[in-house]
Amino acid sequence: MKELFQHAATTEGVTVRVAVNFLPEQSQPDAGKWFWVYHIRIENGSHETLQLRTRHWRITDGRGMVNHVDGEGVVGEQPVLRPGESHDYVSGCPLATPHGSMEGFYTFVRDEGGPLEVRIPFFPLAAPATAD
């Protein structure tokens, strides 16, 4: 598991794992566009059934510009995770610089209705160096 997912964070028994890869075929460095794809696995190691409701991302580019992105669910879904279940999805991030980072949190709703904020680990976005 550690080979695939380079980054992980656990909040109250819920683990968020992240694997990130630069996509040169989707990037256009000459036009100031770099693109990464990230694979997220959310594992419910708690004893409660949880539903993912919202996401919050803090995306920072190589110039230090920060963009906050909030939305409902993940890739159009609001998955319900029973104890021991996991949910995987893949998404992408474009930047105007060859380096940056992402981090954030998901807000889940517990069985009894209370919220649970689960941390998404910090992960770097780094395009490979190229010789001119």
mmCIF file of C-alpha atoms in Angstrom:
data_model
loop_
_atom_site.group_PDB
_atom_site.id
_atom_site.type_symbol
_atom_site.label_atom_id
_atom_site.label_comp_id
_atom_site.label_asym_id
_atom_site.label_seq_id
_atom_site.Cartn_x
_atom_site.Cartn_y
_atom_site.Cartn_z
ATOM 1 C CA MET A 1 0.000 0.000 0.000
ATOM 2 C CA LYS A 2 2.799 2.447 0.873
ATOM 3 C CA GLU A 3 4.312 1.951 -2.594
ATOM 4 C CA LEU A 4 1.170 3.244 -4.332
ATOM 5 C CA PHE A 5 0.121 5.957 -1.875
ATOM 6 C CA GLN A 6 2.971 8.295 -0.971
ATOM 7 C CA HIS A 7 0.992 10.438 1.502
ATOM 8 C CA ALA A 8 -1.496 9.624 4.282
ATOM 9 C CA ALA A 9 -3.297 11.250 7.214
ATOM 10 C CA THR A 10 -5.671 9.736 9.772
ATOM 11 C CA THR A 11 -8.405 11.603 11.654
ATOM 12 C CA GLU A 12 -10.498 9.727 14.233
ATOM 13 C CA GLY A 13 -9.940 6.409 12.465
ATOM 14 C CA VAL A 14 -10.539 7.693 8.925
ATOM 15 C CA THR A 15 -7.429 7.514 6.738
ATOM 16 C CA VAL A 16 -6.980 9.535 3.558
ATOM 17 C CA ARG A 17 -4.231 8.231 1.250
ATOM 18 C CA VAL A 18 -2.923 10.131 -1.777
ATOM 19 C CA ALA A 19 -0.881 9.102 -4.800
ATOM 20 C CA VAL A 20 0.085 11.914 -7.167
ATOM 21 C CA ASN A 21 1.648 11.826 -10.633
ATOM 22 C CA PHE A 22 2.710 14.513 -13.076
ATOM 23 C CA LEU A 23 1.118 14.118 -16.537
ATOM 24 C CA PRO A 24 3.477 15.467 -19.211
ATOM 25 C CA GLU A 25 1.000 14.582 -21.975
ATOM 26 C CA GLN A 26 -1.592 16.936 -20.417
ATOM 27 C CA SER A 27 0.942 19.689 -19.703
ATOM 28 C CA GLN A 28 2.147 22.525 -21.907
ATOM 29 C CA PRO A 29 5.180 24.096 -20.180
ATOM 30 C CA ASP A 30 5.754 26.492 -23.098
ATOM 31 C CA ALA A 31 2.231 27.839 -22.455
ATOM 32 C CA GLY A 32 2.682 27.912 -18.660
ATOM 33 C CA LYS A 33 0.455 24.890 -17.962
ATOM 34 C CA TRP A 34 1.390 21.871 -15.834
ATOM 35 C CA PHE A 35 -1.043 19.089 -14.878
ATOM 36 C CA TRP A 36 -1.079 16.429 -12.154
ATOM 37 C CA VAL A 37 -3.439 13.560 -11.502
ATOM 38 C CA TYR A 38 -4.075 12.348 -7.967
ATOM 39 C CA HIS A 39 -5.650 9.131 -6.686
ATOM 40 C CA ILE A 40 -7.384 9.360 -3.308
ATOM 41 C CA ARG A 41 -8.376 6.418 -1.122
ATOM 42 C CA ILE A 42 -10.562 7.144 1.907
ATOM 43 C CA GLU A 43 -10.624 4.267 4.426
ATOM 44 C CA ASN A 44 -13.197 4.191 7.219
ATOM 45 C CA GLY A 45 -11.410 2.567 10.139
ATOM 46 C CA SER A 46 -13.880 4.040 12.617
ATOM 47 C CA HIS A 47 -16.876 2.267 14.170
ATOM 48 C CA GLU A 48 -19.386 4.653 12.568
ATOM 49 C CA THR A 49 -21.062 4.884 9.193
ATOM 50 C CA LEU A 50 -20.041 8.160 7.550
ATOM 51 C CA GLN A 51 -21.185 10.082 4.479
ATOM 52 C CA LEU A 52 -18.810 12.426 2.703
ATOM 53 C CA ARG A 53 -20.614 15.715 2.138
ATOM 54 C CA THR A 54 -18.083 18.395 1.180
ATOM 55 C CA ARG A 55 -14.448 18.966 0.308
ATOM 56 C CA HIS A 56 -12.098 21.871 0.855
ATOM 57 C CA TRP A 57 -8.776 22.156 -0.984
ATOM 58 C CA ARG A 58 -5.947 24.616 -0.432
ATOM 59 C CA ILE A 59 -3.909 24.660 -3.633
ATOM 60 C CA THR A 60 -0.665 26.639 -3.630
ATOM 61 C CA ASP A 61 1.376 27.289 -6.767
ATOM 62 C CA GLY A 62 5.119 27.835 -7.046
ATOM 63 C CA ARG A 63 4.702 31.606 -6.643
ATOM 64 C CA GLY A 64 2.892 31.178 -3.329
ATOM 65 C CA MET A 65 -0.517 32.044 -4.770
ATOM 66 C CA VAL A 66 -3.212 30.182 -2.819
ATOM 67 C CA ASN A 67 -6.507 29.025 -4.292
ATOM 68 C CA HIS A 68 -9.245 27.641 -2.020
ATOM 69 C CA VAL A 69 -11.672 25.232 -3.667
ATOM 70 C CA ASP A 70 -14.870 24.142 -1.910
ATOM 71 C CA GLY A 71 -17.515 21.804 -3.261
ATOM 72 C CA GLU A 72 -20.083 19.122 -2.681
ATOM 73 C CA GLY A 73 -18.761 15.567 -2.453
ATOM 74 C CA VAL A 74 -15.959 14.250 -4.650
ATOM 75 C CA VAL A 75 -16.187 13.889 -8.451
ATOM 76 C CA GLY A 76 -19.979 14.187 -8.262
ATOM 77 C CA GLU A 77 -20.427 11.622 -5.478
ATOM 78 C CA GLN A 78 -21.200 11.748 -1.761
ATOM 79 C CA PRO A 79 -20.195 8.207 -0.800
ATOM 80 C CA VAL A 80 -21.433 6.444 2.329
ATOM 81 C CA LEU A 81 -18.677 4.472 4.065
ATOM 82 C CA ARG A 82 -19.588 1.824 6.592
ATOM 83 C CA PRO A 83 -16.944 0.699 9.083
ATOM 84 C CA GLY A 84 -14.142 -1.077 7.210
ATOM 85 C CA GLU A 85 -15.163 0.256 3.782
ATOM 86 C CA SER A 86 -13.128 2.495 1.502
ATOM 87 C CA HIS A 87 -13.780 4.786 -1.445
ATOM 88 C CA ASP A 88 -11.355 5.559 -4.281
ATOM 89 C CA TYR A 89 -11.474 8.338 -6.841
ATOM 90 C CA VAL A 90 -9.139 10.078 -9.267
ATOM 91 C CA SER A 91 -9.033 13.764 -10.117
ATOM 92 C CA GLY A 92 -6.580 16.302 -11.458
ATOM 93 C CA CYS A 93 -5.024 19.682 -10.789
ATOM 94 C CA PRO A 94 -3.652 22.199 -13.286
ATOM 95 C CA LEU A 95 -1.139 24.838 -12.223
ATOM 96 C CA ALA A 96 0.535 27.794 -13.922
ATOM 97 C CA THR A 97 3.872 26.835 -12.330
ATOM 98 C CA PRO A 98 5.891 23.585 -12.411
ATOM 99 C CA HIS A 99 5.702 23.223 -8.613
ATOM 100 C CA GLY A 100 3.055 23.621 -5.948
ATOM 101 C CA SER A 101 1.136 21.722 -3.302
ATOM 102 C CA MET A 102 -2.302 20.618 -2.185
ATOM 103 C CA GLU A 103 -3.913 19.863 1.164
ATOM 104 C CA GLY A 104 -7.344 20.165 2.682
ATOM 105 C CA PHE A 105 -10.158 18.346 4.419
ATOM 106 C CA TYR A 106 -13.388 16.462 3.827
ATOM 107 C CA THR A 107 -16.479 17.028 5.932
ATOM 108 C CA PHE A 108 -18.389 13.853 6.718
ATOM 109 C CA VAL A 109 -21.719 13.431 8.501
ATOM 110 C CA ARG A 110 -21.865 10.730 11.166
ATOM 111 C CA ASP A 111 -24.759 8.306 11.696
ATOM 112 C CA GLU A 112 -26.190 10.451 14.460
ATOM 113 C CA GLY A 113 -25.863 13.583 12.328
ATOM 114 C CA GLY A 114 -22.757 15.245 13.765
ATOM 115 C CA PRO A 115 -20.007 16.505 11.452
ATOM 116 C CA LEU A 116 -16.513 15.021 11.217
ATOM 117 C CA GLU A 117 -13.724 17.000 9.541
ATOM 118 C CA VAL A 118 -11.108 14.628 8.090
ATOM 119 C CA ARG A 119 -7.714 15.967 7.053
ATOM 120 C CA ILE A 120 -6.363 15.429 3.544
ATOM 121 C CA PRO A 121 -2.560 15.195 3.847
ATOM 122 C CA PHE A 122 -0.275 17.836 2.367
ATOM 123 C CA PHE A 123 1.279 16.636 -0.879
ATOM 124 C CA PRO A 124 3.693 18.343 -3.254
ATOM 125 C CA LEU A 125 3.088 18.857 -6.956
ATOM 126 C CA ALA A 126 6.437 18.793 -8.740
ATOM 127 C CA ALA A 127 7.106 18.497 -12.453
ATOM 128 C CA PRO A 128 10.360 16.711 -13.330
ATOM 129 C CA ALA A 129 13.233 19.008 -14.196
ATOM 130 C CA THR A 130 13.954 19.297 -17.902
ATOM 131 C CA ALA A 131 17.074 20.505 -19.664
ATOM 132 C CA ASP A 132 16.635 23.292 -22.172
#
